[in-house]
Amino acid sequence: AGTVIKPGGMDCWSLNGGNIRVAGILTVSGTLTNPVILTSIRDDAYGGDTNNDGSTSPAAGDWGAIQIDATGTANIEHALMRYGGGCWGNTLSNEGGTLHVADTRIESGVGAGLRAAAGSTSAVQNSLIQGIAGHGIQVASGSTLTVQDSIIQGNSGSGIDYTQTNGRAAPTIRNTFFHSNTGYAMYFTLNPATFDDSNIQNNTAAGNTWNGIGLAATFSGASILSSNTGMAYIVPSNNVVGVGASLTVKAGTVIKPGAIDCWSLNGGNIRVAGILTVSGTLTNPVILTSIRDDPYAGDTNNDGSASPAAGDWGAIRIDATGSANIEHALIRYGGGCWGNTLVNEGGTLAVSKTTIESGAGTGLRATVGSASRVQDSIIQGNAGHGIQVASGSTLTVQDSIIQ
């Protein structure tokens, strides 16, 4: 406890200097009143004027990183780590080892506050990551991440940026506050991957550019989206449920697809080539709506009181290989780029106890070869037809209101 370490500057050509590399075991044992300090040699607030240069100010990137190798283990408790990430690096870099950070502050660095590489296991608890020039935490494919009871704020990227290519993505992120990050509270790139958000629970977001979970995904395997996360899912690019894959959206989940690019038709679409199951309830429906629809999951795009409009996002599109079962959902403000909110393009669709409203085109469009069933539902206020059916398709509508 109370130790002050000031790594020197880093040579960006050789990458030598200013790093602490852990191939064995590192234990940092500060206390609440007497933390361990790792900071710039110019940070006179700790350990005095170590480099005898007078009053020069410390800056992000003044030293390199703590790097945990594949054979390494680091347990960091009650520490203050600042001004790291020199030579376009990161302050804390887990390169395949095991890392536990608790009651620690990581701040004012270049790169990411914590970067977790493939094969690594990282846990952050009751800690603060702030003022970083990149993401608060950046996670590469094939790593394991747990974040609990922490604050990630004021970073120039997203709070957490997480990538998974193939395999399964199931991070644990609980009771964490994301505030004033330049990007998303969290952003997941899954291409393709099986995603399970069961352990993303009770988080909050405010003041970020995007107060939600960005999702750029091709889902494989059996994936789950739920309302446990504490915030909306944002779909800035086309998301795909792949052939042979399934996606279950549980009661209370809010999904806000982004705007669609009318030239490329990218963004704001959910394409179903596998199986989509939307399982809301009467009192807790699944919501698919505009990013500007603040009554659901709050001010997700941090724009104040802007009003949603028809066509703010694209569509749910069911391919010929796809099947969608949508129950107890509210689907509104879709149909961007002269499209329709729900489009069955040769697959199988069952809609029940659902409202489809305020879209820019047709509420439901069924193309040749498709089989669609609508029961106990409302289709209203759309700019085109309520339902439009092409030749060679099968349609059943029962006990519904179209107005």
PDB file of C-alpha atoms in Angstrom, residues 102-329:
ATOM      1  CA  ALA A 102     -10.988  -4.152  -7.936  1.00  0.00           C
ATOM      2  CA  ASP A 103     -11.514  -0.773  -6.254  1.00  0.00           C
ATOM      3  CA  THR A 104      -9.218   0.828  -8.817  1.00  0.00           C
ATOM      4  CA  ARG A 105      -9.244   3.963 -10.963  1.00  0.00           C
ATOM      5  CA  ILE A 106      -7.873   3.921 -14.514  1.00  0.00           C
ATOM      6  CA  GLU A 107      -7.876   7.338 -16.147  1.00  0.00           C
ATOM      7  CA  SER A 108      -6.434   9.858 -18.618  1.00  0.00           C
ATOM      8  CA  GLY A 109      -4.760   7.301 -20.869  1.00  0.00           C
ATOM      9  CA  VAL A 110      -4.268   6.866 -24.598  1.00  0.00           C
ATOM     10  CA  GLY A 111      -5.918   3.896 -26.319  1.00  0.00           C
ATOM     11  CA  ALA A 112      -8.235   1.802 -24.179  1.00  0.00           C
ATOM     12  CA  GLY A 113      -8.276   1.823 -20.407  1.00  0.00           C
ATOM     13  CA  LEU A 114      -8.263  -1.978 -20.498  1.00  0.00           C
ATOM     14  CA  ARG A 115      -7.715  -4.075 -23.595  1.00  0.00           C
ATOM     15  CA  ALA A 116      -8.430  -7.808 -23.363  1.00  0.00           C
ATOM     16  CA  ALA A 117      -6.876  -9.917 -26.131  1.00  0.00           C
ATOM     17  CA  ALA A 118      -7.921 -13.367 -27.356  1.00  0.00           C
ATOM     18  CA  GLY A 119      -7.629 -16.079 -24.726  1.00  0.00           C
ATOM     19  CA  SER A 120      -7.622 -13.677 -21.792  1.00  0.00           C
ATOM     20  CA  THR A 121      -9.812 -13.656 -18.683  1.00  0.00           C
ATOM     21  CA  SER A 122     -10.503 -10.224 -17.191  1.00  0.00           C
ATOM     22  CA  ALA A 123     -12.638  -9.137 -14.243  1.00  0.00           C
ATOM     23  CA  VAL A 124     -13.299  -5.536 -13.186  1.00  0.00           C
ATOM     24  CA  GLN A 125     -15.172  -4.845  -9.970  1.00  0.00           C
ATOM     25  CA  ASN A 126     -16.115  -1.687  -8.093  1.00  0.00           C
ATOM     26  CA  SER A 127     -13.772   0.367 -10.274  1.00  0.00           C
ATOM     27  CA  LEU A 128     -13.746   3.588 -12.302  1.00  0.00           C
ATOM     28  CA  ILE A 129     -12.466   3.903 -15.883  1.00  0.00           C
ATOM     29  CA  GLN A 130     -12.618   7.481 -17.132  1.00  0.00           C
ATOM     30  CA  GLY A 131     -11.143  10.097 -19.400  1.00  0.00           C
ATOM     31  CA  ILE A 132      -9.496   7.605 -21.768  1.00  0.00           C
ATOM     32  CA  ALA A 133      -8.764   8.685 -25.351  1.00  0.00           C
ATOM     33  CA  GLY A 134     -10.284   5.449 -26.695  1.00  0.00           C
ATOM     34  CA  HIS A 135     -12.759   2.891 -25.386  1.00  0.00           C
ATOM     35  CA  GLY A 136     -13.060   2.343 -21.670  1.00  0.00           C
ATOM     36  CA  ILE A 137     -12.730  -1.419 -22.168  1.00  0.00           C
ATOM     37  CA  GLN A 138     -11.967  -3.110 -25.500  1.00  0.00           C
ATOM     38  CA  VAL A 139     -12.475  -6.867 -25.771  1.00  0.00           C
ATOM     39  CA  ALA A 140     -11.173  -9.063 -28.573  1.00  0.00           C
ATOM     40  CA  SER A 141     -12.799 -12.254 -29.800  1.00  0.00           C
ATOM     41  CA  GLY A 142     -12.202 -15.344 -27.681  1.00  0.00           C
ATOM     42  CA  SER A 143     -11.781 -13.606 -24.335  1.00  0.00           C
ATOM     43  CA  THR A 144     -13.814 -13.715 -21.119  1.00  0.00           C
ATOM     44  CA  LEU A 145     -15.019 -10.497 -19.478  1.00  0.00           C
ATOM     45  CA  THR A 146     -16.724  -9.722 -16.168  1.00  0.00           C
ATOM     46  CA  VAL A 147     -17.550  -6.131 -15.153  1.00  0.00           C
ATOM     47  CA  GLN A 148     -19.539  -5.464 -11.986  1.00  0.00           C
ATOM     48  CA  ASP A 149     -20.499  -2.492  -9.825  1.00  0.00           C
ATOM     49  CA  SER A 150     -18.309  -0.072 -11.774  1.00  0.00           C
ATOM     50  CA  ILE A 151     -18.440   3.316 -13.524  1.00  0.00           C
ATOM     51  CA  ILE A 152     -17.190   3.821 -17.079  1.00  0.00           C
ATOM     52  CA  GLN A 153     -17.410   7.467 -18.087  1.00  0.00           C
ATOM     53  CA  GLY A 154     -16.032  10.317 -20.131  1.00  0.00           C
ATOM     54  CA  ASN A 155     -14.120   8.120 -22.585  1.00  0.00           C
ATOM     55  CA  SER A 156     -13.610   9.056 -26.238  1.00  0.00           C
ATOM     56  CA  GLY A 157     -14.926   5.739 -27.521  1.00  0.00           C
ATOM     57  CA  SER A 158     -17.606   3.426 -26.224  1.00  0.00           C
ATOM     58  CA  GLY A 159     -17.764   2.366 -22.605  1.00  0.00           C
ATOM     59  CA  ILE A 160     -17.229  -1.271 -23.619  1.00  0.00           C
ATOM     60  CA  ASP A 161     -16.359  -2.364 -27.166  1.00  0.00           C
ATOM     61  CA  TYR A 162     -16.723  -6.140 -27.533  1.00  0.00           C
ATOM     62  CA  THR A 163     -15.985  -8.336 -30.557  1.00  0.00           C
ATOM     63  CA  GLN A 164     -16.720 -12.023 -31.048  1.00  0.00           C
ATOM     64  CA  THR A 165     -16.029 -13.906 -34.280  1.00  0.00           C
ATOM     65  CA  ASN A 166     -17.416 -17.437 -34.206  1.00  0.00           C
ATOM     66  CA  GLY A 167     -17.944 -19.136 -30.875  1.00  0.00           C
ATOM     67  CA  ARG A 168     -20.103 -17.798 -28.053  1.00  0.00           C
ATOM     68  CA  ALA A 169     -20.296 -14.326 -26.523  1.00  0.00           C
ATOM     69  CA  ALA A 170     -21.656 -14.351 -22.979  1.00  0.00           C
ATOM     70  CA  PRO A 171     -20.010 -11.580 -20.952  1.00  0.00           C
ATOM     71  CA  THR A 172     -21.014 -10.696 -17.413  1.00  0.00           C
ATOM     72  CA  ILE A 173     -21.744  -6.958 -17.079  1.00  0.00           C
ATOM     73  CA  ARG A 174     -23.792  -6.019 -14.038  1.00  0.00           C
ATOM     74  CA  ASN A 175     -24.758  -2.946 -12.047  1.00  0.00           C
ATOM     75  CA  THR A 176     -22.464  -0.681 -14.039  1.00  0.00           C
ATOM     76  CA  PHE A 177     -23.040   2.978 -14.909  1.00  0.00           C
ATOM     77  CA  PHE A 178     -22.030   4.266 -18.347  1.00  0.00           C
ATOM     78  CA  HIS A 179     -21.856   8.049 -18.505  1.00  0.00           C
ATOM     79  CA  SER A 180     -20.757  10.640 -21.107  1.00  0.00           C
ATOM     80  CA  ASN A 181     -18.837   8.280 -23.376  1.00  0.00           C
ATOM     81  CA  THR A 182     -18.431   9.541 -26.939  1.00  0.00           C
ATOM     82  CA  GLY A 183     -19.660   6.289 -28.465  1.00  0.00           C
ATOM     83  CA  TYR A 184     -22.155   3.742 -27.158  1.00  0.00           C
ATOM     84  CA  ALA A 185     -22.562   2.634 -23.568  1.00  0.00           C
ATOM     85  CA  MET A 186     -21.679  -0.823 -24.945  1.00  0.00           C
ATOM     86  CA  TYR A 187     -21.094  -2.029 -28.485  1.00  0.00           C
ATOM     87  CA  PHE A 188     -21.064  -5.669 -29.622  1.00  0.00           C
ATOM     88  CA  THR A 189     -19.731  -6.839 -32.983  1.00  0.00           C
ATOM     89  CA  LEU A 190     -20.743 -10.449 -33.603  1.00  0.00           C
ATOM     90  CA  ASN A 191     -19.722 -11.865 -36.971  1.00  0.00           C
ATOM     91  CA  PRO A 192     -20.987 -14.517 -36.623  1.00  0.00           C
ATOM     92  CA  ALA A 193     -21.473 -15.558 -33.017  1.00  0.00           C
ATOM     93  CA  THR A 194     -23.917 -16.985 -30.519  1.00  0.00           C
ATOM     94  CA  PHE A 195     -24.917 -14.248 -28.083  1.00  0.00           C
ATOM     95  CA  ASP A 196     -26.387 -14.713 -24.619  1.00  0.00           C
ATOM     96  CA  ASP A 197     -27.076 -11.571 -22.584  1.00  0.00           C
ATOM     97  CA  SER A 198     -28.399 -13.414 -19.520  1.00  0.00           C
ATOM     98  CA  ASN A 199     -25.546 -12.017 -17.413  1.00  0.00           C
ATOM     99  CA  ILE A 200     -25.820  -8.426 -18.676  1.00  0.00           C
ATOM    100  CA  GLN A 201     -28.039  -7.092 -15.918  1.00  0.00           C
ATOM    101  CA  ASN A 202     -29.190  -3.877 -14.247  1.00  0.00           C
ATOM    102  CA  ASN A 203     -26.885  -1.435 -16.001  1.00  0.00           C
ATOM    103  CA  THR A 204     -27.645   2.255 -16.587  1.00  0.00           C
ATOM    104  CA  ALA A 205     -26.595   4.796 -19.201  1.00  0.00           C
ATOM    105  CA  ALA A 206     -26.837   8.598 -19.386  1.00  0.00           C
ATOM    106  CA  GLY A 207     -25.131  11.352 -21.342  1.00  0.00           C
ATOM    107  CA  ASN A 208     -23.438   9.019 -23.832  1.00  0.00           C
ATOM    108  CA  THR A 209     -23.766   9.756 -27.540  1.00  0.00           C
ATOM    109  CA  TRP A 210     -25.788   6.501 -27.631  1.00  0.00           C
ATOM    110  CA  ASN A 211     -27.384   5.465 -24.342  1.00  0.00           C
ATOM    111  CA  GLY A 212     -27.777   1.836 -25.266  1.00  0.00           C
ATOM    112  CA  ILE A 213     -26.127  -1.332 -26.525  1.00  0.00           C
ATOM    113  CA  GLY A 214     -25.001  -1.143 -30.132  1.00  0.00           C
ATOM    114  CA  LEU A 215     -25.428  -4.447 -31.921  1.00  0.00           C
ATOM    115  CA  ALA A 216     -23.829  -5.299 -35.268  1.00  0.00           C
ATOM    116  CA  ALA A 217     -24.560  -8.987 -35.475  1.00  0.00           C
ATOM    117  CA  THR A 218     -24.868 -12.079 -37.564  1.00  0.00           C
ATOM    118  CA  PHE A 219     -26.322 -14.497 -35.033  1.00  0.00           C
ATOM    119  CA  SER A 220     -25.344 -18.153 -35.053  1.00  0.00           C
ATOM    120  CA  GLY A 221     -26.425 -20.937 -32.744  1.00  0.00           C
ATOM    121  CA  ALA A 222     -29.150 -20.157 -30.178  1.00  0.00           C
ATOM    122  CA  SER A 223     -28.925 -16.476 -29.198  1.00  0.00           C
ATOM    123  CA  ILE A 224     -30.902 -14.528 -26.594  1.00  0.00           C
ATOM    124  CA  LEU A 225     -31.786 -10.841 -26.143  1.00  0.00           C
ATOM    125  CA  SER A 226     -33.529  -9.801 -22.926  1.00  0.00           C
ATOM    126  CA  SER A 227     -34.604  -6.787 -20.906  1.00  0.00           C
ATOM    127  CA  ASN A 228     -32.163  -7.584 -18.081  1.00  0.00           C
ATOM    128  CA  THR A 229     -29.545  -5.278 -19.580  1.00  0.00           C
ATOM    129  CA  GLY A 230     -31.145  -2.075 -18.265  1.00  0.00           C
ATOM    130  CA  MET A 231     -31.081  -0.300 -21.643  1.00  0.00           C
ATOM    131  CA  ALA A 232     -32.205  -0.593 -25.266  1.00  0.00           C
ATOM    132  CA  TYR A 233     -30.463  -2.462 -28.041  1.00  0.00           C
ATOM    133  CA  ILE A 234     -29.505  -0.216 -30.959  1.00  0.00           C
ATOM    134  CA  VAL A 235     -29.169  -1.740 -34.437  1.00  0.00           C
ATOM    135  CA  PRO A 236     -26.985   0.665 -36.468  1.00  0.00           C
ATOM    136  CA  SER A 237     -26.368  -1.828 -39.300  1.00  0.00           C
ATOM    137  CA  ASN A 238     -28.265  -4.781 -40.719  1.00  0.00           C
ATOM    138  CA  ASN A 239     -28.496  -7.631 -38.206  1.00  0.00           C
ATOM    139  CA  VAL A 240     -28.965 -11.173 -39.470  1.00  0.00           C
ATOM    140  CA  VAL A 241     -30.299 -14.353 -37.890  1.00  0.00           C
ATOM    141  CA  GLY A 242     -28.298 -16.819 -39.966  1.00  0.00           C
ATOM    142  CA  VAL A 243     -29.511 -19.993 -41.637  1.00  0.00           C
ATOM    143  CA  GLY A 244     -29.814 -22.688 -38.982  1.00  0.00           C
ATOM    144  CA  ALA A 245     -29.538 -20.130 -36.167  1.00  0.00           C
ATOM    145  CA  SER A 246     -32.177 -18.905 -33.737  1.00  0.00           C
ATOM    146  CA  LEU A 247     -32.732 -15.637 -31.889  1.00  0.00           C
ATOM    147  CA  THR A 248     -35.126 -15.408 -28.959  1.00  0.00           C
ATOM    148  CA  VAL A 249     -36.175 -11.906 -27.842  1.00  0.00           C
ATOM    149  CA  LYS A 250     -37.598 -12.055 -24.335  1.00  0.00           C
ATOM    150  CA  ALA A 251     -40.378 -10.038 -22.716  1.00  0.00           C
ATOM    151  CA  GLY A 252     -39.647  -6.379 -22.094  1.00  0.00           C
ATOM    152  CA  THR A 253     -36.703  -6.127 -24.473  1.00  0.00           C
ATOM    153  CA  VAL A 254     -36.481  -2.794 -26.314  1.00  0.00           C
ATOM    154  CA  ILE A 255     -34.829  -2.760 -29.743  1.00  0.00           C
ATOM    155  CA  LYS A 256     -34.262   0.533 -31.553  1.00  0.00           C
ATOM    156  CA  PRO A 257     -32.917  -0.012 -35.053  1.00  0.00           C
ATOM    157  CA  GLY A 258     -31.009   2.905 -36.513  1.00  0.00           C
ATOM    158  CA  ALA A 259     -31.717   4.830 -39.683  1.00  0.00           C
ATOM    159  CA  ILE A 260     -31.398   3.035 -43.014  1.00  0.00           C
ATOM    160  CA  ASP A 261     -29.108   4.198 -45.841  1.00  0.00           C
ATOM    161  CA  CYS A 262     -31.445   4.480 -48.842  1.00  0.00           C
ATOM    162  CA  TRP A 263     -28.634   3.886 -51.354  1.00  0.00           C
ATOM    163  CA  SER A 264     -27.119   0.746 -49.840  1.00  0.00           C
ATOM    164  CA  LEU A 265     -30.245  -0.250 -47.857  1.00  0.00           C
ATOM    165  CA  ASN A 266     -27.886  -0.943 -44.953  1.00  0.00           C
ATOM    166  CA  GLY A 267     -28.804  -0.159 -41.372  1.00  0.00           C
ATOM    167  CA  GLY A 268     -31.972  -0.497 -39.368  1.00  0.00           C
ATOM    168  CA  ASN A 269     -33.001  -3.926 -40.682  1.00  0.00           C
ATOM    169  CA  ILE A 270     -33.342  -7.288 -38.969  1.00  0.00           C
ATOM    170  CA  ARG A 271     -33.084 -10.076 -41.520  1.00  0.00           C
ATOM    171  CA  VAL A 272     -34.279 -13.551 -40.573  1.00  0.00           C
ATOM    172  CA  ALA A 273     -32.805 -16.494 -42.458  1.00  0.00           C
ATOM    173  CA  GLY A 274     -33.116 -18.802 -39.442  1.00  0.00           C
ATOM    174  CA  ILE A 275     -35.661 -18.688 -36.601  1.00  0.00           C
ATOM    175  CA  LEU A 276     -36.801 -15.531 -34.795  1.00  0.00           C
ATOM    176  CA  THR A 277     -38.963 -15.866 -31.678  1.00  0.00           C
ATOM    177  CA  VAL A 278     -40.314 -12.677 -30.095  1.00  0.00           C
ATOM    178  CA  SER A 279     -41.852 -13.624 -26.748  1.00  0.00           C
ATOM    179  CA  GLY A 280     -43.448 -10.644 -25.056  1.00  0.00           C
ATOM    180  CA  THR A 281     -46.308 -10.740 -22.571  1.00  0.00           C
ATOM    181  CA  LEU A 282     -49.479  -8.713 -22.184  1.00  0.00           C
ATOM    182  CA  THR A 283     -47.952  -6.530 -19.458  1.00  0.00           C
ATOM    183  CA  ASN A 284     -44.372  -6.618 -20.745  1.00  0.00           C
ATOM    184  CA  PRO A 285     -44.298  -6.574 -24.546  1.00  0.00           C
ATOM    185  CA  VAL A 286     -41.223  -6.550 -26.734  1.00  0.00           C
ATOM    186  CA  ILE A 287     -40.713  -3.093 -28.306  1.00  0.00           C
ATOM    187  CA  LEU A 288     -39.227  -2.404 -31.749  1.00  0.00           C
ATOM    188  CA  THR A 289     -39.270   1.316 -32.389  1.00  0.00           C
ATOM    189  CA  SER A 290     -37.467   4.462 -33.467  1.00  0.00           C
ATOM    190  CA  ILE A 291     -34.204   5.504 -31.844  1.00  0.00           C
ATOM    191  CA  ARG A 292     -36.059   8.754 -31.057  1.00  0.00           C
ATOM    192  CA  ASP A 293     -38.967   7.094 -29.256  1.00  0.00           C
ATOM    193  CA  ASP A 294     -38.067   8.194 -25.713  1.00  0.00           C
ATOM    194  CA  PRO A 295     -41.052   6.677 -23.825  1.00  0.00           C
ATOM    195  CA  TYR A 296     -39.361   3.300 -24.321  1.00  0.00           C
ATOM    196  CA  ALA A 297     -35.919   2.899 -22.661  1.00  0.00           C
ATOM    197  CA  GLY A 298     -35.427   6.664 -22.443  1.00  0.00           C
ATOM    198  CA  ASP A 299     -33.426   9.110 -24.560  1.00  0.00           C
ATOM    199  CA  THR A 300     -31.354   6.498 -26.318  1.00  0.00           C
ATOM    200  CA  ASN A 301     -29.736   8.869 -28.828  1.00  0.00           C
ATOM    201  CA  ASN A 302     -29.213  11.658 -26.281  1.00  0.00           C
ATOM    202  CA  ASP A 303     -30.966  14.276 -28.438  1.00  0.00           C
ATOM    203  CA  GLY A 304     -33.399  15.664 -25.934  1.00  0.00           C
ATOM    204  CA  SER A 305     -37.030  15.732 -27.002  1.00  0.00           C
ATOM    205  CA  ALA A 306     -36.914  15.038 -30.751  1.00  0.00           C
ATOM    206  CA  SER A 307     -40.046  13.247 -31.999  1.00  0.00           C
ATOM    207  CA  PRO A 308     -40.051   9.845 -33.738  1.00  0.00           C
ATOM    208  CA  ALA A 309     -41.434   9.572 -37.263  1.00  0.00           C
ATOM    209  CA  ALA A 310     -42.566   6.940 -39.749  1.00  0.00           C
ATOM    210  CA  GLY A 311     -39.567   5.435 -41.554  1.00  0.00           C
ATOM    211  CA  ASP A 312     -37.030   6.072 -38.793  1.00  0.00           C
ATOM    212  CA  TRP A 313     -35.783   2.501 -39.280  1.00  0.00           C
ATOM    213  CA  GLY A 314     -36.087  -0.257 -41.848  1.00  0.00           C
ATOM    214  CA  ALA A 315     -37.882  -3.571 -41.439  1.00  0.00           C
ATOM    215  CA  ILE A 316     -37.990  -7.072 -40.098  1.00  0.00           C
ATOM    216  CA  ARG A 317     -37.456  -9.193 -43.209  1.00  0.00           C
ATOM    217  CA  ILE A 318     -38.096 -12.945 -43.278  1.00  0.00           C
ATOM    218  CA  ASP A 319     -36.146 -14.792 -45.966  1.00  0.00           C
ATOM    219  CA  ALA A 320     -37.368 -17.926 -47.768  1.00  0.00           C
ATOM    220  CA  THR A 321     -35.377 -20.043 -45.281  1.00  0.00           C
ATOM    221  CA  GLY A 322     -36.645 -18.021 -42.341  1.00  0.00           C
ATOM    222  CA  SER A 323     -39.362 -18.399 -39.738  1.00  0.00           C
ATOM    223  CA  ALA A 324     -40.628 -15.727 -37.340  1.00  0.00           C
ATOM    224  CA  ASN A 325     -43.069 -16.082 -34.465  1.00  0.00           C
ATOM    225  CA  ILE A 326     -43.931 -12.682 -32.985  1.00  0.00           C
ATOM    226  CA  GLU A 327     -46.168 -12.537 -29.915  1.00  0.00           C
ATOM    227  CA  HIS A 328     -47.030  -9.575 -27.679  1.00  0.00           C
ATOM    228  CA  ALA A 329     -44.906  -6.964 -29.443  1.00  0.00           C
TER     229      ALA A 329
END
